[in-house]
C-alpha cells in the first residue's frame, strides 16, 4: 500500500532524474567528453548518497511549510505537483519541481484549513530568487579564475583535455550529490510525516531511520530516471541548446552544484551559526535555474551582457509565481476529489494536541514518542488525580492537570522529566496540607 | 586513468615530433635551395631526399595522431580543428618537396644576378613557414602567444610576395628567351607558394584560437 501511495512521488523522482541529470552531466555527455554509461552510473550513485546523507535539511523546511498528515494526502500532493509540471511544460513555461511541490503543499494547507507559515514561505521564495544570482556570481568568479589559470599554466591542449575530463567527473559527482541532497525533499518530502516506515537498527553499523529509507527509495527513483530517460536530454543540452566549451561547462556545473549544496547542507548551516553568522535557509531549489544563473554569469564576464535572452529570464521569474499558484489550485481540487469521490483519507484526524518540537528527532521516532507521551500523559492524569483527590475536589485536580498541560505546551518542556518531581511535590503539598 | 595519462603523453610527443618534422623539413628545404643556387648539386640532391623523408615521416605521424584522437575520443570539441590544422600544415612540407623536385627535374637556369633575389625569396618564405610552426606549437601550449606568431606569418607572407614580384619584374625585364623567363617565373611562384600555404593555415589558426579560448 505504501508503494502505491509513494508512486506519485517516485514518478516525480523519475522525471527529476530524467530531466535534471542533464544539468549536471549534459555538456560532458553531449560533447562526448564522458560516455553516457559512466555519467549515468556516477550520477545515480551520488544522487542516492546525497539523498540519504544530506536530504534532511530541505525536507524539514518543507515539513515546516506543511506537514501532510495522511498518506492519501501526500500521494495527492505529489501527483498534483507532477500534474502542474505537465501543464506548465505544455504551456512551454519554465518549470521547477521545487516550485510545484511548494505550491502543492500550500494547496494542502488550504484544504486542511492549516495556516501556512508565511515566514517560511517568504524564506523559500526569497531563496528561489537569490539562487540564480548566487550561481551567476560564483560562475563569474570561477570563470575569471579558471581563465587566468589556463592562460598562465602553459598546459598542452591534450593535458587540459585530460584534466577537464577528470574535473567533469569529480564536479559531476559533487553536482549529483548536491542534487540528491537538495531535491530529494521534492520527491519524498511530503510523505515523511505520514510514513509508516520504522527505523532499522544494524548492529555495529548504526540506525537506518524511516526517513532515510524514504530518501533511499526516492534516490533510487531519481537514479532510474537518469539511467532510463536522461540520455536524450543530456545530448540535447550538450550539443544543441547552448554551445559551451567543456571547461566553461565545468564552471557552470561547479557553480550550480555549489548553490544546491549551500541550500541543502545542515553541516554548513551548523558551522555558520556556531561562528555567529546568519544561517542559510535549507530550501529545495531548481537546478535548471541555478544553471541558467551560472550561464548568465559567464555571459556577463565574457561579453558584458550582450546576447543574454532577457525574455527567458522574465519567463523564469513568471515561473516563480505561476508554478506554485497553479500547483496549489490543482492540489486543492485533487484533494477534494480524493476525499469526496474516492473516499480516501487525505487529512489525518486530530487526536492529541501535544506539541513536540524537536530538530533532531526523526518523524518515525516522533510517532513512537507521541504514543509514549500519550501513555505517559494518561498515567500522569491518573497519578495527578490520585495525588490531588486526597485533599482536593476532582474539579481542582482537573484544573491542576490542565494547568500543567498548558504550561508544558507553552514552555515546550519534556513532561517525562517533570512528572516524578511534580507528582512528589503535589503529594508532599497534599500531605503537608492535611498535616 | 594511468592508461589515459600514458596515451596523452604519447600523443603530445607525437604532435611535437610532427611539428619538428615540418620545421626541420623547412630548414632543409632552405639549405637545399641555397645549395642549388650555389651549384652544390650533390648536397642539393641529398637535401631533397631528406625533405622527402621528413614529408613521409610527417604523413605517418599525422595519420597516427588522427587515429589516436578519434579512437580514444580525445579533445572531442577540438579534434576536427586540430586535424584540419595538422592536415593543412602538411601541405607546406608537400609544397617544399614538390618545389625541390621541380628544381631537380627541370633544373632551372638561374642567372647569377638573380641568385641573391632567389635566396632572399627562399629565406622569407621559409621564415613564414617557421613562424607558422611556432604559432601551432603556441596553439597547443600557450594560447596567448599564437597572435604574435600569426602576425609574423602575415608579415613574412607579404614580404615574400614583395620579393617575388620584384624578382618576376627583374626576370621579365632581362634579355632572355620568353620560355626561360616563364620557367623562372614558375619556379619563383612555387617557392613563394610555401608562404601562401602558411598564410592559409594562419587564418584557420586564428579562428581555432578564438574557439579554444574559454
XYZ file of C-alpha atoms in Angstrom:
649
model
C 0.000 0.000 0.000
C 2.865 2.351 0.889
C 4.436 1.785 -2.531
C 1.128 2.592 -4.226
C 0.852 5.897 -2.352
C 4.540 6.567 -2.926
C 4.128 6.041 -6.681
C 3.306 9.712 -7.371
C 6.459 10.798 -5.525
C 8.515 8.160 -7.290
C 7.178 9.406 -10.606
C 8.306 12.904 -9.623
C 11.707 11.419 -8.756
C 11.930 9.603 -12.069
C 11.095 12.759 -14.037
C 13.560 14.758 -11.920
C 16.297 12.234 -12.740
C 15.386 12.171 -16.429
C 15.403 15.957 -16.699
C 17.785 17.423 -14.114
C 20.689 14.989 -14.594
C 21.306 16.897 -17.830
C 22.129 19.984 -15.753
C 24.967 18.022 -14.162
C 26.325 15.818 -16.955
C 24.616 17.259 -20.066
C 27.568 19.062 -21.629
C 30.044 16.349 -20.667
C 27.956 13.658 -22.386
C 26.725 15.858 -25.259
C 30.280 16.902 -26.127
C 31.471 13.262 -25.852
C 33.874 14.110 -23.023
C 32.277 11.405 -20.853
C 30.352 8.345 -22.015
C 26.665 8.280 -21.060
C 27.104 4.983 -19.198
C 29.848 6.442 -16.986
C 27.813 9.606 -16.367
C 24.645 7.647 -15.524
C 26.456 5.384 -13.035
C 28.248 8.272 -11.279
C 25.108 10.413 -11.276
C 22.858 7.621 -9.964
C 25.227 6.561 -7.174
C 25.924 10.098 -5.941
C 22.277 11.193 -6.161
C 21.376 8.301 -3.833
C 24.269 9.090 -1.443
C 23.303 12.779 -1.420
C 19.643 11.968 -0.807
C 20.293 9.568 2.092
C 23.056 11.590 3.785
C 22.088 15.177 3.072
C 18.358 15.191 2.333
C 17.225 16.031 5.846
C 17.618 19.824 5.784
C 15.362 20.693 2.870
C 12.787 18.082 3.975
C 12.490 19.760 7.356
C 11.838 23.110 5.672
C 9.063 21.606 3.552
C 7.716 19.924 6.701
C 7.569 23.314 8.426
C 5.639 24.731 5.496
C 3.030 21.997 5.812
C 3.186 18.534 7.373
C 0.890 16.329 5.326
C -0.624 14.010 7.868
C -2.138 11.234 5.712
C -0.577 9.039 3.040
C -3.526 9.679 0.723
C -2.941 13.413 1.063
C 0.779 13.041 0.380
C 0.019 10.937 -2.702
C -2.386 13.610 -3.988
C 0.036 16.449 -3.264
C 2.896 14.751 -5.173
C 0.568 13.798 -8.022
C -0.773 17.354 -8.247
C 2.795 18.710 -8.335
C 3.563 16.325 -11.206
C 0.360 17.387 -12.991
C 1.155 21.070 -12.633
C 4.643 20.417 -14.066
C 2.978 18.698 -17.007
C 0.622 21.658 -17.532
C 3.487 24.175 -17.316
C 5.548 22.153 -19.798
C 2.573 22.043 -22.166
C 2.305 25.837 -21.829
C 6.038 25.973 -22.695
C 6.847 27.815 -19.482
C 9.976 27.089 -17.435
C 9.020 24.928 -14.502
C 10.737 23.583 -11.425
C 9.786 20.586 -9.308
C 10.687 22.544 -6.154
C 8.222 25.306 -7.005
C 5.486 22.840 -7.921
C 5.820 20.874 -4.678
C 5.818 24.025 -2.534
C 2.659 25.191 -4.303
C 1.083 21.773 -3.796
C 1.850 21.847 -0.042
C 0.239 25.283 0.221
C -2.793 23.832 -1.591
C -2.952 21.069 1.041
C -2.706 23.679 3.820
C -5.691 25.495 2.325
C -7.659 22.288 2.011
C -6.803 21.108 5.521
C -7.501 24.584 6.879
C -3.972 24.735 8.264
C -2.297 28.134 8.363
C 0.719 28.478 6.060
C 3.769 29.823 7.845
C 4.378 32.983 5.815
C 7.876 33.471 7.227
C 8.886 30.030 5.878
C 7.159 30.777 2.559
C 8.969 34.116 2.215
C 12.236 32.336 3.025
C 11.582 29.722 0.312
C 10.533 32.193 -2.402
C 13.408 34.506 -1.471
C 15.807 31.602 -1.935
C 14.427 30.864 -5.404
C 15.081 34.471 -6.430
C 18.530 34.611 -4.835
C 19.720 31.182 -6.034
C 20.325 32.022 -9.751
C 22.006 35.286 -8.697
C 24.385 33.437 -6.357
C 25.043 30.806 -9.052
C 25.831 33.629 -11.503
C 28.253 35.306 -9.088
C 30.019 32.006 -8.308
C 30.256 31.143 -12.025
C 31.621 34.598 -12.903
C 34.311 34.392 -10.197
C 35.239 30.822 -11.178
C 35.340 31.794 -14.852
C 37.779 34.660 -14.239
C 39.921 32.413 -12.023
C 39.988 29.472 -14.455
C 40.701 31.727 -17.429
C 43.619 33.274 -15.546
C 44.995 29.848 -14.587
C 44.577 28.376 -18.080
C 46.348 31.336 -19.663
C 49.222 31.075 -17.184
C 49.533 27.320 -16.864
C 51.056 26.542 -20.316
C 49.285 23.190 -20.239
C 49.201 21.275 -23.504
C 45.754 21.110 -25.123
C 45.668 17.361 -24.512
C 46.678 17.711 -20.853
C 44.000 20.354 -20.423
C 41.500 17.994 -22.038
C 42.512 15.200 -19.657
C 42.229 17.443 -16.583
C 38.872 18.767 -17.794
C 37.606 15.182 -18.101
C 38.643 14.374 -14.530
C 37.152 17.695 -13.418
C 33.850 16.964 -15.145
C 33.648 13.584 -13.406
C 34.521 14.981 -9.939
C 32.350 18.090 -10.241
C 29.589 15.980 -11.819
C 29.683 13.642 -8.815
C 29.518 16.655 -6.479
C 26.652 18.060 -8.549
C 24.782 14.748 -8.395
C 25.328 14.552 -4.609
C 24.044 18.113 -4.171
C 21.085 17.440 -6.489
C 20.139 14.400 -4.412
C 20.576 16.270 -1.109
C 18.669 19.355 -2.224
C 15.911 17.902 -4.380
C 15.027 14.666 -2.547
C 12.590 16.709 -0.439
C 10.608 17.346 -3.640
C 10.337 13.633 -4.269
C 9.513 12.107 -0.878
C 9.404 15.103 1.475
C 5.604 15.194 1.599
C 5.461 11.505 2.618
C 7.678 11.876 5.701
C 5.045 12.887 8.311
C 2.679 10.067 7.306
C 5.242 7.375 6.512
C 4.752 4.091 8.377
C 8.422 3.080 7.925
C 10.278 2.341 11.154
C 13.951 2.683 11.931
C 16.121 -0.317 11.169
C 18.973 -0.995 13.560
C 22.050 -2.651 12.121
C 24.440 -3.888 14.791
C 27.900 -2.268 14.569
C 26.731 -0.090 11.667
C 24.042 2.104 13.121
C 20.420 3.025 12.685
C 18.791 3.495 9.311
C 15.859 5.744 10.080
C 12.470 5.598 8.370
C 13.151 8.973 6.804
C 16.451 7.740 5.356
C 14.661 4.687 3.956
C 12.253 7.043 2.190
C 15.196 9.077 0.883
C 16.823 5.883 -0.384
C 13.653 4.895 -2.277
C 13.350 8.438 -3.683
C 17.045 8.471 -4.605
C 16.671 5.172 -6.446
C 13.721 6.584 -8.413
C 15.889 9.570 -9.448
C 18.715 7.192 -10.416
C 16.285 5.127 -12.532
C 15.179 8.355 -14.234
C 18.830 9.134 -15.008
C 19.527 5.659 -16.356
C 16.375 5.259 -18.430
C 15.460 8.619 -19.855
C 18.141 11.283 -19.402
C 20.327 10.387 -22.406
C 18.282 12.343 -24.951
C 18.046 15.393 -22.683
C 21.794 15.269 -21.982
C 22.637 15.085 -25.675
C 20.258 17.952 -26.453
C 21.682 20.118 -23.664
C 25.249 19.257 -24.634
C 25.031 19.723 -28.356
C 22.082 21.889 -29.307
C 20.830 24.343 -26.715
C 23.966 26.175 -25.607
C 27.379 25.592 -27.136
C 29.766 25.553 -24.227
C 33.403 24.562 -24.124
C 33.953 21.648 -21.715
C 35.868 23.987 -19.387
C 33.006 26.515 -19.307
C 30.598 23.605 -18.739
C 32.728 22.519 -15.790
C 32.369 26.002 -14.280
C 28.589 26.013 -14.805
C 28.203 22.615 -13.115
C 30.510 23.663 -10.263
C 28.513 26.864 -9.622
C 25.203 25.027 -9.827
C 26.405 22.203 -7.528
C 27.763 24.708 -5.003
C 24.437 26.542 -4.834
C 22.499 23.273 -4.471
C 24.924 22.231 -1.724
C 24.749 25.568 0.132
C 20.947 25.383 0.312
C 20.971 21.728 1.427
C 23.886 21.372 3.836
C 22.991 21.132 7.508
C 26.703 20.865 8.351
C 27.442 24.209 6.706
C 24.475 25.733 8.483
C 25.662 24.452 11.857
C 29.139 25.786 11.138
C 27.766 29.232 10.247
C 25.533 29.503 13.296
C 28.338 28.227 15.548
C 30.507 31.098 14.280
C 27.830 33.705 14.861
C 26.918 34.019 11.186
C 23.337 34.055 9.895
C 22.028 30.585 8.957
C 21.277 29.725 5.340
C 17.712 28.549 4.662
C 17.705 24.901 3.618
C 15.313 25.057 0.698
C 14.803 22.840 -2.356
C 15.820 24.930 -5.373
C 15.720 24.484 -9.119
C 18.955 23.088 -10.571
C 17.942 24.335 -14.027
C 17.540 27.900 -12.768
C 20.877 27.683 -10.943
C 22.466 26.511 -14.216
C 20.842 29.384 -16.126
C 22.112 31.816 -13.472
C 25.634 30.401 -13.920
C 25.391 30.720 -17.718
C 24.297 34.349 -17.402
C 27.217 34.981 -15.004
C 29.698 33.636 -17.565
C 27.923 35.540 -20.349
C 28.285 38.797 -18.412
C 32.024 38.251 -17.850
C 32.570 37.227 -21.473
C 30.570 39.821 -23.316
C 29.176 42.307 -20.804
C 25.602 41.061 -21.086
C 25.352 41.031 -24.862
C 23.368 38.112 -26.198
C 21.552 37.360 -22.944
C 17.938 36.454 -23.599
C 16.123 38.708 -21.116
C 12.715 37.358 -22.178
C 13.828 33.920 -20.925
C 14.793 35.459 -17.576
C 11.342 37.077 -17.465
C 9.724 33.695 -18.118
C 11.718 32.160 -15.257
C 10.544 34.918 -12.897
C 6.989 34.237 -14.040
C 7.537 30.566 -13.156
C 8.375 31.518 -9.543
C 4.821 32.815 -9.160
C 2.784 30.858 -11.713
C 4.028 27.351 -10.813
C 3.177 27.450 -7.078
C -0.216 29.079 -7.737
C -1.134 26.522 -10.388
C 0.122 23.643 -8.216
C -1.859 24.828 -5.182
C -5.079 25.131 -7.224
C -4.633 21.681 -8.778
C -3.829 20.193 -5.348
C -6.901 21.751 -3.742
C -9.158 20.319 -6.462
C -7.424 16.922 -6.449
C -7.693 16.658 -2.646
C -11.385 17.434 -2.856
C -11.883 14.615 -5.370
C -9.704 12.179 -3.410
C -11.637 12.829 -0.238
C -15.165 13.095 -1.576
C -15.166 10.956 -4.720
C -12.599 8.247 -3.934
C -13.266 8.300 -0.166
C -9.585 8.432 0.717
C -8.222 9.925 3.912
C -6.230 12.957 2.861
C -6.094 14.607 6.286
C -5.427 12.539 9.380
C -7.947 13.163 12.185
C -6.513 15.185 15.047
C -6.161 13.013 18.168
C -3.989 14.576 20.824
C -2.859 18.166 20.873
C 0.637 17.527 22.132
C 3.170 19.798 20.542
C 6.539 18.253 20.009
C 9.320 20.498 18.930
C 12.456 18.650 18.072
C 15.062 19.495 15.490
C 16.924 16.278 15.863
C 14.208 13.620 16.238
C 13.214 11.555 13.215
C 9.469 11.612 12.285
C 9.047 7.864 12.683
C 10.615 8.092 16.104
C 8.401 11.098 16.732
C 5.349 8.917 16.117
C 6.529 6.461 18.706
C 7.319 9.270 21.100
C 3.817 10.651 20.622
C 2.398 7.253 21.563
C 4.693 7.049 24.605
C 3.710 10.546 25.594
C 0.023 9.748 25.260
C 0.508 6.779 27.607
C 2.593 8.905 29.959
C 0.006 11.663 29.927
C -2.719 9.114 30.717
C -0.773 7.754 33.700
C 0.142 11.271 34.676
C -3.524 12.229 34.759
C -4.250 9.168 36.873
C -1.393 9.900 39.264
C -2.267 13.531 39.437
C -5.895 12.821 40.127
C -4.992 10.331 42.796
C -2.473 12.746 44.260
C -4.781 15.702 44.484
C -8.049 13.933 45.118
C -6.875 13.010 48.570
C -7.463 16.579 49.739
C -8.930 18.491 46.824
C -12.030 18.032 44.818
C -11.987 16.281 41.410
C -12.525 19.577 39.625
C -9.477 21.025 41.340
C -7.430 18.016 40.185
C -8.630 18.648 36.690
C -7.593 22.292 36.969
C -4.091 21.289 38.050
C -3.841 18.776 35.189
C -4.962 21.318 32.614
C -2.633 23.940 34.004
C 0.241 21.539 33.786
C -0.628 20.648 30.182
C -0.887 24.315 29.322
C 2.440 25.035 30.983
C 4.040 22.184 29.018
C 2.533 23.367 25.763
C 3.670 26.954 26.194
C 7.126 26.222 27.542
C 7.641 23.156 25.303
C 9.163 21.158 28.098
C 9.683 17.439 28.328
C 6.937 16.291 30.696
C 8.679 12.997 31.417
C 11.432 14.872 33.179
C 8.889 16.786 35.231
C 6.488 14.012 36.210
C 8.288 12.443 39.178
C 9.237 15.765 40.741
C 5.831 17.315 40.194
C 3.913 14.315 41.489
C 6.215 14.122 44.510
C 5.743 17.828 45.078
C 1.962 17.568 44.818
C 1.874 14.576 47.149
C 4.143 16.484 49.528
C 1.848 19.508 49.350
C -1.205 17.358 49.957
C 0.451 15.618 52.878
C 1.550 18.991 54.223
C -1.928 20.406 53.894
C -3.551 17.538 55.714
C -0.916 17.744 58.340
C 43.396 6.555 -15.611
C 47.093 5.653 -15.971
C 46.361 4.375 -19.486
C 44.792 7.703 -20.351
C 47.790 9.571 -18.951
C 50.222 7.456 -20.990
C 48.152 7.941 -24.114
C 48.085 11.695 -23.576
C 51.856 11.782 -23.095
C 52.387 9.658 -26.206
C 50.137 11.883 -28.302
C 51.807 15.055 -27.038
C 55.188 13.661 -28.046
C 53.784 12.589 -31.463
C 52.408 16.100 -32.110
C 55.766 17.592 -31.109
C 57.574 15.142 -33.416
C 55.207 16.080 -36.235
C 55.872 19.795 -35.773
C 59.617 19.084 -35.532
C 59.435 17.183 -38.833
C 57.733 20.143 -40.558
C 60.138 22.651 -39.043
C 63.267 20.642 -39.872
C 61.886 19.970 -43.358
C 61.605 23.749 -43.858
C 65.204 24.323 -42.767
C 66.479 21.531 -45.027
C 64.386 22.945 -47.894
C 66.078 26.323 -47.444
C 69.530 24.748 -47.317
C 68.724 22.645 -50.387
C 67.705 25.684 -52.448
C 70.789 27.625 -51.348
C 72.907 24.607 -52.373
C 71.216 24.691 -55.790
C 71.821 28.439 -56.165
C 75.489 27.933 -55.285
C 75.640 24.974 -57.639
C 76.401 22.326 -54.987
C 74.290 19.730 -56.758
C 75.326 16.655 -54.716
C 74.355 18.463 -51.499
C 71.165 19.637 -53.178
C 70.133 16.063 -54.121
C 70.935 14.922 -50.596
C 68.782 17.718 -49.093
C 65.964 16.896 -51.473
C 65.994 13.267 -50.336
C 65.963 14.463 -46.702
C 62.915 16.689 -47.311
C 61.203 13.653 -48.855
C 61.932 11.666 -45.692
C 60.605 14.451 -43.470
C 57.470 14.615 -45.592
C 56.887 10.835 -45.300
C 57.517 10.945 -41.550
C 55.107 13.879 -41.138
C 52.429 11.967 -43.088
C 52.895 8.874 -40.948
C 52.764 10.857 -37.696
C 49.697 12.782 -38.823
C 47.796 9.559 -39.551
C 48.812 8.115 -36.199
C 47.674 11.254 -34.336
C 44.407 11.233 -36.301
C 43.693 7.583 -35.401
C 44.531 8.039 -31.728
C 42.423 11.205 -31.374
C 39.357 9.549 -32.867
C 39.694 6.056 -31.412
C 40.081 7.408 -27.858
C 37.627 10.333 -28.235
C 40.249 12.851 -27.160
C 39.594 16.616 -27.333
C 36.142 15.867 -28.840
C 35.165 19.504 -29.299
C 38.522 20.444 -30.888
C 39.707 17.345 -32.709
C 38.180 18.330 -36.044
C 40.006 21.654 -35.848
C 43.250 20.030 -34.735
C 43.151 17.500 -37.562
C 42.327 20.232 -40.091
C 45.257 22.209 -38.754
C 47.690 19.304 -38.987
C 46.496 18.354 -42.493
C 46.912 21.896 -43.811
C 50.295 22.176 -42.124
C 51.262 19.047 -44.018
C 50.606 20.913 -47.292
C 53.576 23.171 -46.541
C 56.113 20.367 -46.500
C 54.378 18.826 -49.533
C 54.895 22.103 -51.441
C 58.526 22.228 -50.257
C 59.116 18.696 -51.548
C 57.376 19.438 -54.883
C 59.453 22.624 -55.351
C 62.741 20.815 -54.747
C 61.610 18.017 -57.081
C 60.797 20.671 -59.715
C 64.308 22.088 -59.342
C 65.778 18.594 -59.600
C 63.771 17.625 -62.720
C 63.597 20.922 -64.598
C 66.982 22.301 -63.491
C 66.051 25.982 -63.984
C 68.874 28.092 -65.344
C 69.036 30.964 -62.841
C 71.249 33.892 -63.899
C 73.932 34.779 -61.374
C 72.431 38.293 -60.954
C 69.124 36.830 -59.759
C 70.586 34.306 -57.308
C 70.517 36.825 -54.403
C 66.829 37.540 -55.074
C 66.031 33.835 -55.194
C 67.979 33.393 -51.961
C 66.004 36.222 -50.259
C 62.763 34.726 -51.550
C 63.673 31.322 -50.118
C 64.644 32.725 -46.696
C 61.492 34.824 -46.466
C 59.107 32.036 -47.489
C 60.778 29.588 -45.085
C 60.530 32.146 -42.277
C 56.768 32.342 -42.859
C 56.630 28.534 -42.553
C 58.808 28.552 -39.438
C 56.658 31.177 -37.729
C 53.593 29.127 -38.565
C 55.079 26.057 -36.861
C 55.793 28.229 -33.794
C 52.198 29.510 -33.898
C 50.873 25.940 -33.974
C 53.122 24.987 -31.046
C 51.746 28.000 -29.142
C 48.200 26.918 -30.020
C 48.816 23.657 -28.190
C 50.723 25.049 -25.218
C 50.487 28.818 -24.835
C 47.408 30.285 -26.442
C 48.289 33.891 -25.647
C 51.385 33.718 -27.899
C 49.585 32.464 -31.013
C 48.741 36.006 -32.092
C 52.412 37.104 -32.037
C 53.466 34.271 -34.344
C 50.452 34.565 -36.650
C 51.235 38.252 -37.012
C 54.777 37.342 -38.138
C 53.427 34.757 -40.606
C 51.362 37.517 -42.237
C 54.383 39.799 -42.260
C 56.681 37.251 -43.958
C 53.981 36.284 -46.447
C 53.696 39.928 -47.546
C 57.489 40.209 -47.632
C 57.677 37.059 -49.766
C 55.060 38.465 -52.157
C 57.039 41.699 -52.435
C 60.306 39.876 -53.132
C 58.585 37.546 -55.629
C 57.028 40.487 -57.508
C 60.361 42.289 -57.710
C 62.066 39.101 -58.851
C 59.470 38.469 -61.555
C 59.818 42.034 -62.706
C 63.598 41.604 -62.983
C 63.119 38.294 -64.814
C 60.815 39.802 -67.437
C 62.970 42.886 -67.909
C 66.048 40.812 -68.685
C 67.121 39.914 -72.150
C 66.252 36.198 -72.163
C 64.072 33.765 -74.046
C 60.436 34.049 -73.109
C 60.373 30.331 -72.314
C 63.215 30.793 -69.806
C 61.514 33.843 -68.331
C 58.297 31.854 -67.865
C 60.185 28.956 -66.382
C 61.932 31.189 -63.837
C 58.618 32.874 -63.020
C 57.048 29.453 -62.331
C 59.925 28.450 -60.108
C 59.687 31.730 -58.145
C 55.903 31.273 -57.799
C 56.398 27.756 -56.425
C 58.983 28.907 -53.885
C 56.610 31.673 -52.732
C 53.758 29.161 -52.519
C 55.032 27.952 -49.130
C 54.266 31.349 -47.554
C 50.818 31.376 -49.200
C 50.065 27.988 -47.644
C 51.392 29.297 -44.312
C 49.033 32.255 -44.554
C 46.044 29.950 -45.191
C 46.882 27.853 -42.143
C 47.444 31.015 -40.059
C 43.927 32.202 -40.997
C 42.466 28.931 -39.775
C 44.617 29.012 -36.672
C 43.297 32.460 -35.722
C 39.731 31.110 -35.771
C 40.668 27.948 -33.868
C 42.371 30.093 -31.230
C 39.188 32.098 -30.659
C 37.250 28.831 -30.402
C 39.763 27.418 -27.912
C 39.562 30.451 -25.628
C 37.149 29.593 -22.788
